[in-house]
mmCIF file of C-alpha atoms and ligand atoms in Angstrom:
data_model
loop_
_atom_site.group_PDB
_atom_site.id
_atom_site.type_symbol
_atom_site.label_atom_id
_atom_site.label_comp_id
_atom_site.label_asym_id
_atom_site.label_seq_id
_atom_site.Cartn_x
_atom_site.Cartn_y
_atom_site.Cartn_z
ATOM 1 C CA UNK A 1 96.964 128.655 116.725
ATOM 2 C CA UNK A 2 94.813 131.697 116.556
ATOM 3 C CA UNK A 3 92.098 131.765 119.077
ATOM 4 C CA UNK A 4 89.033 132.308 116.976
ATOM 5 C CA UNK A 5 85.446 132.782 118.907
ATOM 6 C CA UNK A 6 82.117 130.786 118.535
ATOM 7 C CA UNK A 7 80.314 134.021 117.751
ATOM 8 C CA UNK A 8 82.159 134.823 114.567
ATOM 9 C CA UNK A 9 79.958 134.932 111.774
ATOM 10 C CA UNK A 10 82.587 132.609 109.537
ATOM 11 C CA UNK A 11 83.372 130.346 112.357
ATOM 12 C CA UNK A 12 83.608 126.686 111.059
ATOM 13 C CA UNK A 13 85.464 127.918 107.785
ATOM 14 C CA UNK A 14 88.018 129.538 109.903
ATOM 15 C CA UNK A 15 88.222 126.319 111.596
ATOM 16 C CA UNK A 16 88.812 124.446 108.736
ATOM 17 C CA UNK A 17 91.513 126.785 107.849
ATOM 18 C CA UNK A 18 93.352 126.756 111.309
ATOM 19 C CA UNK A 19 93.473 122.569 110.589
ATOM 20 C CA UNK A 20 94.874 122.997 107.062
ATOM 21 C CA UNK A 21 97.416 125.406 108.923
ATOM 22 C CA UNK A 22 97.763 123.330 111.792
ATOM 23 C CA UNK A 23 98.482 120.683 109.067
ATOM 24 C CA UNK A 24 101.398 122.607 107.527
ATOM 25 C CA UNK A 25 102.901 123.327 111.020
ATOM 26 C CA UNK A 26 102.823 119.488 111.723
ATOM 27 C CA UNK A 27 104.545 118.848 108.349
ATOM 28 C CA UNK A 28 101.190 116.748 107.174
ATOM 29 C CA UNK A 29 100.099 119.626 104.605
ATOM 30 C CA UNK A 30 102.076 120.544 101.512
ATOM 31 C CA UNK A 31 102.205 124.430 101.368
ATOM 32 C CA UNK A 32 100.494 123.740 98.015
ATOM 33 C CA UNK A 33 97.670 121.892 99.994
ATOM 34 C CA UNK A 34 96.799 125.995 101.260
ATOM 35 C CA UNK A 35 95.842 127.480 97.786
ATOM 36 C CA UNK A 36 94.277 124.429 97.282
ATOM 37 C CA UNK A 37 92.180 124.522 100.585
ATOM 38 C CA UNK A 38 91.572 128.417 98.993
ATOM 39 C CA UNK A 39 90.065 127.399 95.903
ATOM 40 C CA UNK A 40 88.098 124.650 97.691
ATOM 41 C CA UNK A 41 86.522 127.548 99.840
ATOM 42 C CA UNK A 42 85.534 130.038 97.008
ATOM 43 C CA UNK A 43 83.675 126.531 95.587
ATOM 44 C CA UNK A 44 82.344 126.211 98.652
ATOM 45 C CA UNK A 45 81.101 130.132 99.467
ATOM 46 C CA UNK A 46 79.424 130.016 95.883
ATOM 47 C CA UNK A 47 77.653 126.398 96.902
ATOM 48 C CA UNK A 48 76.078 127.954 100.432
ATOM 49 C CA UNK A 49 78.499 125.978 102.344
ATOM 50 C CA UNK A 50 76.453 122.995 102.916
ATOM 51 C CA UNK A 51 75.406 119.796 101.386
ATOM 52 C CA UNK A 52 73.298 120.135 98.521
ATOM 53 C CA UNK A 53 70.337 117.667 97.777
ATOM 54 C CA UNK A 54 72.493 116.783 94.531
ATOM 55 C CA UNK A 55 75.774 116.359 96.744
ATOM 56 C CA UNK A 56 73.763 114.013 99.387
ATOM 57 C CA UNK A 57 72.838 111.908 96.704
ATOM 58 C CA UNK A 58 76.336 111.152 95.413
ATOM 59 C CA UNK A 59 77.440 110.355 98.459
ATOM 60 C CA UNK A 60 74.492 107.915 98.463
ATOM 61 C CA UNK A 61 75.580 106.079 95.395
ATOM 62 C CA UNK A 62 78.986 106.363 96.733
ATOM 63 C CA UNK A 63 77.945 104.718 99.543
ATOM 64 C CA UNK A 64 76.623 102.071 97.438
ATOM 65 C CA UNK A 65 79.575 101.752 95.460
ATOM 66 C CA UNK A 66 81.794 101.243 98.059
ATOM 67 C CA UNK A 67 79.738 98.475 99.970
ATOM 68 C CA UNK A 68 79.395 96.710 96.419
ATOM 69 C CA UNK A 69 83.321 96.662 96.188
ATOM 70 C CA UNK A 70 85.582 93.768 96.200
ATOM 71 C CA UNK A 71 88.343 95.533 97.122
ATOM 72 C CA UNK A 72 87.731 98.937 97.959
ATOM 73 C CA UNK A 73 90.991 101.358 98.765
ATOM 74 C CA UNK A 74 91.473 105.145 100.093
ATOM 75 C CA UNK A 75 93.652 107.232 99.339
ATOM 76 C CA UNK A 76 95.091 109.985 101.583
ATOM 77 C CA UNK A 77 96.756 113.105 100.941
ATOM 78 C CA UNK A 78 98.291 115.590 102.768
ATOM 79 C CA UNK A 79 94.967 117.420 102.949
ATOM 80 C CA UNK A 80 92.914 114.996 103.395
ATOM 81 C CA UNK A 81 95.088 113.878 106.728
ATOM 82 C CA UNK A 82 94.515 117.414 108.358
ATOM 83 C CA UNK A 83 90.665 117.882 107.554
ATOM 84 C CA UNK A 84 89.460 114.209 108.271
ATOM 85 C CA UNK A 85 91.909 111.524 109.358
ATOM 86 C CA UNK A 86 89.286 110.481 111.687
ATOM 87 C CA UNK A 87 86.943 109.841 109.409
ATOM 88 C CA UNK A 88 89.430 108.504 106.934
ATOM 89 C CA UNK A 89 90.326 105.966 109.847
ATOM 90 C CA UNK A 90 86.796 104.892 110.321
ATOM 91 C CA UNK A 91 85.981 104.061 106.825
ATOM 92 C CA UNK A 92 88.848 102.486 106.226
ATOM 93 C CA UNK A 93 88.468 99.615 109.248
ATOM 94 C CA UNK A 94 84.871 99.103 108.480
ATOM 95 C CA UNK A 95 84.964 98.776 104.687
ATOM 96 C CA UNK A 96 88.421 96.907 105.475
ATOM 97 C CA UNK A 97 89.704 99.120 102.519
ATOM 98 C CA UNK A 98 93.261 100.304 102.707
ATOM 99 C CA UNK A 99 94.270 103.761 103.072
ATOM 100 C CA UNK A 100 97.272 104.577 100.636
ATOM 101 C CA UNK A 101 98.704 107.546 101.286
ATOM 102 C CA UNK A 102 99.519 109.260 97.850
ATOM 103 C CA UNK A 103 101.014 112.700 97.866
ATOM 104 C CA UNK A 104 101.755 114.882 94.773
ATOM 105 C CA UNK A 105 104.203 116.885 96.566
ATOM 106 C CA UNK A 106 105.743 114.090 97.938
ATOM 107 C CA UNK A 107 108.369 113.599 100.718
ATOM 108 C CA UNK A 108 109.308 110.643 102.674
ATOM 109 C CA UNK A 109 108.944 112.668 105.669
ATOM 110 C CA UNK A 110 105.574 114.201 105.370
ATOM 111 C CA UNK A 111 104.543 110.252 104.414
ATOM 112 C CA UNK A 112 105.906 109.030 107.586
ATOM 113 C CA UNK A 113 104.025 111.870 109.440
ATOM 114 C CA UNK A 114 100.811 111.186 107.797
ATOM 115 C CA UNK A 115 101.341 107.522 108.519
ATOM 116 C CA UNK A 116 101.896 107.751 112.285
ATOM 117 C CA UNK A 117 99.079 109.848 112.241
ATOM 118 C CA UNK A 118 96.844 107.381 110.796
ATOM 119 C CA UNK A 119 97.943 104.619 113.324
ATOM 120 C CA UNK A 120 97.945 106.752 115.913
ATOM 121 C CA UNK A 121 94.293 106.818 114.732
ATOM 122 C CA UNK A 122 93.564 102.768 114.866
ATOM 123 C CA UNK A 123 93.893 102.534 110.957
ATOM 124 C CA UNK A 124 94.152 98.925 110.860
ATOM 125 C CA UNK A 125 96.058 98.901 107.150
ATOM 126 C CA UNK A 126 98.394 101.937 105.919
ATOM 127 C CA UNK A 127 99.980 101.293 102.676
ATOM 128 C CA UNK A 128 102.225 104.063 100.357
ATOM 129 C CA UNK A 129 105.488 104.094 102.941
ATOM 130 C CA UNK A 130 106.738 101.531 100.775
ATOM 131 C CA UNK A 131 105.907 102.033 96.926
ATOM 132 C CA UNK A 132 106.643 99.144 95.002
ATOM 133 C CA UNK A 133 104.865 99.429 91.600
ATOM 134 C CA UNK A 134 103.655 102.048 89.347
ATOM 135 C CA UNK A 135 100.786 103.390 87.857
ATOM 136 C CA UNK A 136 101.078 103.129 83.975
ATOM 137 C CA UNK A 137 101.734 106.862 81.814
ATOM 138 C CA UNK A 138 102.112 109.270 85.521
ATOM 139 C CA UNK A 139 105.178 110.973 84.925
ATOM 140 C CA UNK A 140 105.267 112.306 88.595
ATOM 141 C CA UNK A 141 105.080 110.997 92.162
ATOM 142 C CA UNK A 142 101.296 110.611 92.532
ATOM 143 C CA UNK A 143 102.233 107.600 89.909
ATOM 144 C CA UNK A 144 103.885 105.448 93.040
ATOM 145 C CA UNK A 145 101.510 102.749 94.352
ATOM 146 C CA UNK A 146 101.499 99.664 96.592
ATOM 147 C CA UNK A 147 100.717 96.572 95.253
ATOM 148 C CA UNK A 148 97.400 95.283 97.275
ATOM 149 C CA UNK A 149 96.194 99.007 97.257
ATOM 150 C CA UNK A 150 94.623 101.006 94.952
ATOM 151 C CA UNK A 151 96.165 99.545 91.680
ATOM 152 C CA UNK A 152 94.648 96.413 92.563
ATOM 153 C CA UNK A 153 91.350 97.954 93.905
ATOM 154 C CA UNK A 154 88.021 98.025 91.985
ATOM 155 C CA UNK A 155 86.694 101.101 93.465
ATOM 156 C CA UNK A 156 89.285 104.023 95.306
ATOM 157 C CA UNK A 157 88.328 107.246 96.648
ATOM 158 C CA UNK A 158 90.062 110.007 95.798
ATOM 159 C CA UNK A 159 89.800 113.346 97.818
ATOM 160 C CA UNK A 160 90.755 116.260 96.729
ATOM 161 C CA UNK A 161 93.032 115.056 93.874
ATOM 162 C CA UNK A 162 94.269 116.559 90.626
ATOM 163 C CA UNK A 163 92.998 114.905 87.206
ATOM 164 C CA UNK A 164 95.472 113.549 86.519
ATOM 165 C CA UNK A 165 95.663 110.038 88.316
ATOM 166 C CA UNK A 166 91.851 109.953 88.050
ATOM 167 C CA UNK A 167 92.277 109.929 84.409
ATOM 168 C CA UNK A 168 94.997 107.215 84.459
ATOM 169 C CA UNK A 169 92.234 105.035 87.486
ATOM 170 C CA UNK A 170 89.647 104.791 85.130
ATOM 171 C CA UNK A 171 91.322 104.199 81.985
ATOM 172 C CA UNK A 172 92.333 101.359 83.643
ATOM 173 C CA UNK A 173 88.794 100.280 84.749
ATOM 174 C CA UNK A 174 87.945 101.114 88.061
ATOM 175 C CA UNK A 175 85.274 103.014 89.037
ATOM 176 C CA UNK A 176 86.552 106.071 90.899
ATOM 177 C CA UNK A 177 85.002 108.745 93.490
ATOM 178 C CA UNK A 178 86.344 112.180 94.105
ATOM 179 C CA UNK A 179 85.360 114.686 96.676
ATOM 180 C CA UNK A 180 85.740 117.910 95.226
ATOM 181 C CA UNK A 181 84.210 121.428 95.621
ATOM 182 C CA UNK A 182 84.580 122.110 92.010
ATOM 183 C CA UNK A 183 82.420 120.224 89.833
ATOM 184 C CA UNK A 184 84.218 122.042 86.804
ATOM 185 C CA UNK A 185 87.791 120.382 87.318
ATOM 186 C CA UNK A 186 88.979 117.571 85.344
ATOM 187 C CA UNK A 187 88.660 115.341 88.542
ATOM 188 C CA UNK A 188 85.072 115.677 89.005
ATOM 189 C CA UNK A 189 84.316 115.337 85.517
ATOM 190 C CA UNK A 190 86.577 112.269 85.039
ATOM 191 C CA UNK A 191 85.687 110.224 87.531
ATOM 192 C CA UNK A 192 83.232 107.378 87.578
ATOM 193 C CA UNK A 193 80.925 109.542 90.736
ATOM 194 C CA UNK A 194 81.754 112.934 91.939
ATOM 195 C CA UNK A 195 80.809 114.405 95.093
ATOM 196 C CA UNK A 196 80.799 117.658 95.053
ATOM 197 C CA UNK A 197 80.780 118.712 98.569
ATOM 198 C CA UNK A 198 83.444 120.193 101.306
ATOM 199 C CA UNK A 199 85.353 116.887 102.604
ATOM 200 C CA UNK A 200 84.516 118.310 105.980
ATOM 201 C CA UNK A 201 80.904 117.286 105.404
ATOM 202 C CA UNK A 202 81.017 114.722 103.110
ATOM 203 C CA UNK A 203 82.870 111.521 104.907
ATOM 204 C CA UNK A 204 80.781 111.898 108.033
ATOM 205 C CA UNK A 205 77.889 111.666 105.643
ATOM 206 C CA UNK A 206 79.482 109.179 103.771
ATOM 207 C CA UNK A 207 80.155 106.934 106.825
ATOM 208 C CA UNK A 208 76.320 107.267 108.162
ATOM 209 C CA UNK A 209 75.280 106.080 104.971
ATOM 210 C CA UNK A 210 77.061 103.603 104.737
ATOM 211 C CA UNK A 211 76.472 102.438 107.659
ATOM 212 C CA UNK A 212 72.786 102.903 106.903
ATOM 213 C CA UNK A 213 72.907 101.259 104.172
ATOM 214 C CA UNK A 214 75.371 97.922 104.917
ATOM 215 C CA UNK A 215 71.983 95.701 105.897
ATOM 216 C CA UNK A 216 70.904 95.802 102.387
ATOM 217 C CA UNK A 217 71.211 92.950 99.929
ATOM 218 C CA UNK A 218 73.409 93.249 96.735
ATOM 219 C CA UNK A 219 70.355 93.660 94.304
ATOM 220 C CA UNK A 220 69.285 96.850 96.560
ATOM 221 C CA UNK A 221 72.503 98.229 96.378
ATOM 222 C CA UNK A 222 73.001 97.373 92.425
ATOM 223 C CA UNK A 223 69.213 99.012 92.523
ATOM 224 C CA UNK A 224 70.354 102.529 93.906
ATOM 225 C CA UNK A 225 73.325 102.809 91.270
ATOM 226 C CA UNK A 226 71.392 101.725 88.750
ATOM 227 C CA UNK A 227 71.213 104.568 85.720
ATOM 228 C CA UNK A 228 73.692 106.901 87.855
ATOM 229 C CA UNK A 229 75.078 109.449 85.591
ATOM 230 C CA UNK A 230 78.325 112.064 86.813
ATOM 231 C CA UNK A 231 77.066 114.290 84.597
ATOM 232 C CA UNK A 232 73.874 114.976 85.728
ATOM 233 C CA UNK A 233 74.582 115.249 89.239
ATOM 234 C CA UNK A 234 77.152 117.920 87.987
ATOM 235 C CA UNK A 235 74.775 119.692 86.208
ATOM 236 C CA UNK A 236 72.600 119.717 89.293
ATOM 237 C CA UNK A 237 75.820 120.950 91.198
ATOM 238 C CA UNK A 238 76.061 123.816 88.903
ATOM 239 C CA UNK A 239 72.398 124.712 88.815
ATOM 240 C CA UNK A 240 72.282 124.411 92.716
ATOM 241 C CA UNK A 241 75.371 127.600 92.488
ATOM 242 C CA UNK A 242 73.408 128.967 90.124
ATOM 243 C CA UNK A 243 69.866 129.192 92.107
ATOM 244 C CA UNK A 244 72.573 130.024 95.495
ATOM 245 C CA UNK A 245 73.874 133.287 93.154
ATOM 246 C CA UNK A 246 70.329 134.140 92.426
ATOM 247 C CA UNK A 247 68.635 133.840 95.875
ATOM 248 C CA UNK A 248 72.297 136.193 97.245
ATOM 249 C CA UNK A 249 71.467 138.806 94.262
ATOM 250 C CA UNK A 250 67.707 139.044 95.524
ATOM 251 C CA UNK A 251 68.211 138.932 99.482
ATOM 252 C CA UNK A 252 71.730 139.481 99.890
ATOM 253 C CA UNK A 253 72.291 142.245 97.551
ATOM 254 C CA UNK A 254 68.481 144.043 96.862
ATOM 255 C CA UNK A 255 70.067 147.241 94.783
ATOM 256 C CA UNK A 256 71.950 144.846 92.160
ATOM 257 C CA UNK A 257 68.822 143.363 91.794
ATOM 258 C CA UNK A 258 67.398 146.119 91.079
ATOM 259 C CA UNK A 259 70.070 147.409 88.746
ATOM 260 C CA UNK A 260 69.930 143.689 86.592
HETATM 261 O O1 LIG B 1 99.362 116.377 99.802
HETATM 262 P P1 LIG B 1 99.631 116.400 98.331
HETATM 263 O O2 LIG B 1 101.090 116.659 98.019
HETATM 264 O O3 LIG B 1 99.162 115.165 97.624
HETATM 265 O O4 LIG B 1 98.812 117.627 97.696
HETATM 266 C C1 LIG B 1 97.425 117.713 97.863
HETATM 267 C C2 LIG B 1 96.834 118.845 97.020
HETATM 268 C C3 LIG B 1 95.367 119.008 97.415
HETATM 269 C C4 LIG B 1 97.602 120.131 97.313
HETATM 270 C C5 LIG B 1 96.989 118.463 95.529
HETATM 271 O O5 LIG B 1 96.283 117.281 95.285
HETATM 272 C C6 LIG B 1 96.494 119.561 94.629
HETATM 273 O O6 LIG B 1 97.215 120.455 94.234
HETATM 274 O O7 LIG B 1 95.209 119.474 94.311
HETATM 275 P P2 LIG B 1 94.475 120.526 93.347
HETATM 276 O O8 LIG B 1 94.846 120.253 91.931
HETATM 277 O O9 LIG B 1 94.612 121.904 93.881
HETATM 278 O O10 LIG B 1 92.964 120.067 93.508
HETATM 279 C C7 LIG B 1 92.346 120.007 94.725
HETATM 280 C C8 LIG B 1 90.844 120.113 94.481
HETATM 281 O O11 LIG B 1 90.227 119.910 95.729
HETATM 282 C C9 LIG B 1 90.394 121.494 93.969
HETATM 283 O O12 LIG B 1 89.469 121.332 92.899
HETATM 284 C C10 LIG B 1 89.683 122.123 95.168
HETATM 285 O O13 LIG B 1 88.555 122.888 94.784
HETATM 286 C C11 LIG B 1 89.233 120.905 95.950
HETATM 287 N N1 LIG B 1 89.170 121.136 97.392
HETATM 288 C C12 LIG B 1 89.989 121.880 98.167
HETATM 289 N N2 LIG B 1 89.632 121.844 99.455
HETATM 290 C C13 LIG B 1 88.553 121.024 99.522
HETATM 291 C C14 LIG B 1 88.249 120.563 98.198
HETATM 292 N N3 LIG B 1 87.246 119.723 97.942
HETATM 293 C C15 LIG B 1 86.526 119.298 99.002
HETATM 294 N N4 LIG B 1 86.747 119.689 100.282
HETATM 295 C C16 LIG B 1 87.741 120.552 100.576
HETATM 296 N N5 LIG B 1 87.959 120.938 101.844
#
């Protein structure tokens, strides 16, 4: 593992980077989950690398959403397992939601890995070791499920997931939240409530806010979702990059100001 100094100026995303790798090393991380880790950090340099008033606020009504659940479920990738199993852990035993491990790339091995990980964690329920059912019109792995997990969930988080399965989640009804630095891909703009932050910052603001928030009474909760709309928060994602671009151009870079 590379040594890498507090003082660097790009500290915590070289961090993030050493986990991913770290990740790979352990046999948790697809190779794949690198360039995607890559184009989650150009989203994120263009954002400011932080969590946007627009981002907050879906994790708010995800928040919400989750505590309003029946039966919640959490799914975990290979990514997701290096950046935040912690976290992963912790949501999972209080919202007593499931974590499925789901991999795109998968292997048995790297979902035994990820598993041991998780109970070496505390996670109270793993499910995805053993697949027994299938989610309808996925013509590739991420189409394995375990019955009791997310196929029979109402509301499942997906982090940093392709659009595919997100499609195939909400055609058949449930109301789905992605984490994803891109609020152009399919994923965000499929599912039900996007949040549009790095994972690394989202879940422990997702589990404060939850936990803020588990005191309040059904109506309350039903209050805060009430008139949500994905696409608006993604055009506030995009506007929030836009005004990021702007302030860089006038501060950042004076002369191309100048020039435009
Ligand atoms: O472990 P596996 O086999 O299931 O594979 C996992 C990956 C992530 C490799 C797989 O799901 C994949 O290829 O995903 P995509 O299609 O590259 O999409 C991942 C999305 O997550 C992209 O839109 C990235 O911008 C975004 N992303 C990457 N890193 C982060 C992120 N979003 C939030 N936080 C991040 N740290």
């Amino acid at each position: 593992m590379t040594e890498i100094p507090k003082s660097h100026p790009r500290y915590a995303s070289l961090k993030i980077r050493e986990r991913i790798t770290e990740g790979v090393n352990a046999g948790i991380t697809s190779i794949q989950g690198l360039i995607a880790q890559g184009r989650g950090e150009a989203f994120d340099y263009l954002i400011g690398e932080r969590t946007t008033s627009s981002a907050f606020m879906a994790t708010k009504l995800a928040a919400a959403m989750l505590l309003l659940a029946k039966k919640p479920a959490l799914s975990v990738n290979g990514n997701v397992a290096a950046l935040v199993p912690e976290e992963m852990v912790t949501l999972s035993n209080e919202l007593k939601a499931p974590l499925e491990i789901n991999l795109f790339h998968r292997t048995e091995e790297r979902v035994a890995k990820i598993s041991e990980l998780l109970t070496n964690l505390g996670a109270e329920r793993i499910l995805g070791e053993k697949p027994d059912t299938v989610l309808p019109g996925l013509d590739h792995a991420r189409s394995k499920a375990t019955r009791g997990g997310i196929i029979d969930a109402d509301v499942v988080l997906i982090p940093l997931e392709d659009g595919d399965r997100c499609e195939t989640l909400i055609k058949m009804g449930k109301n789905v939240i992605a984490v994803d630095l891109n609020p152009l891909s399919r994923t965000a703009r499929t599912a039900k409530l996007a949040i549009v932050d790095n994972i690394v910052r989202a879940m422990p603001n997702l589990i404060i806010l939850i936990r803020e928030l588990s005191g309040e009474s059904t109506k309350d909760l039903q209050d805060i979702l009430q008139g949500h709309d994905n696409n608006e928060l993604l055009r506030q994602a995009l506007f929030e990059i836009q005004k990021n671009l702007d302030r860089q151009i006038e501060i950042e870079i004076p002369n191309l100001a100048r020039i435009r």
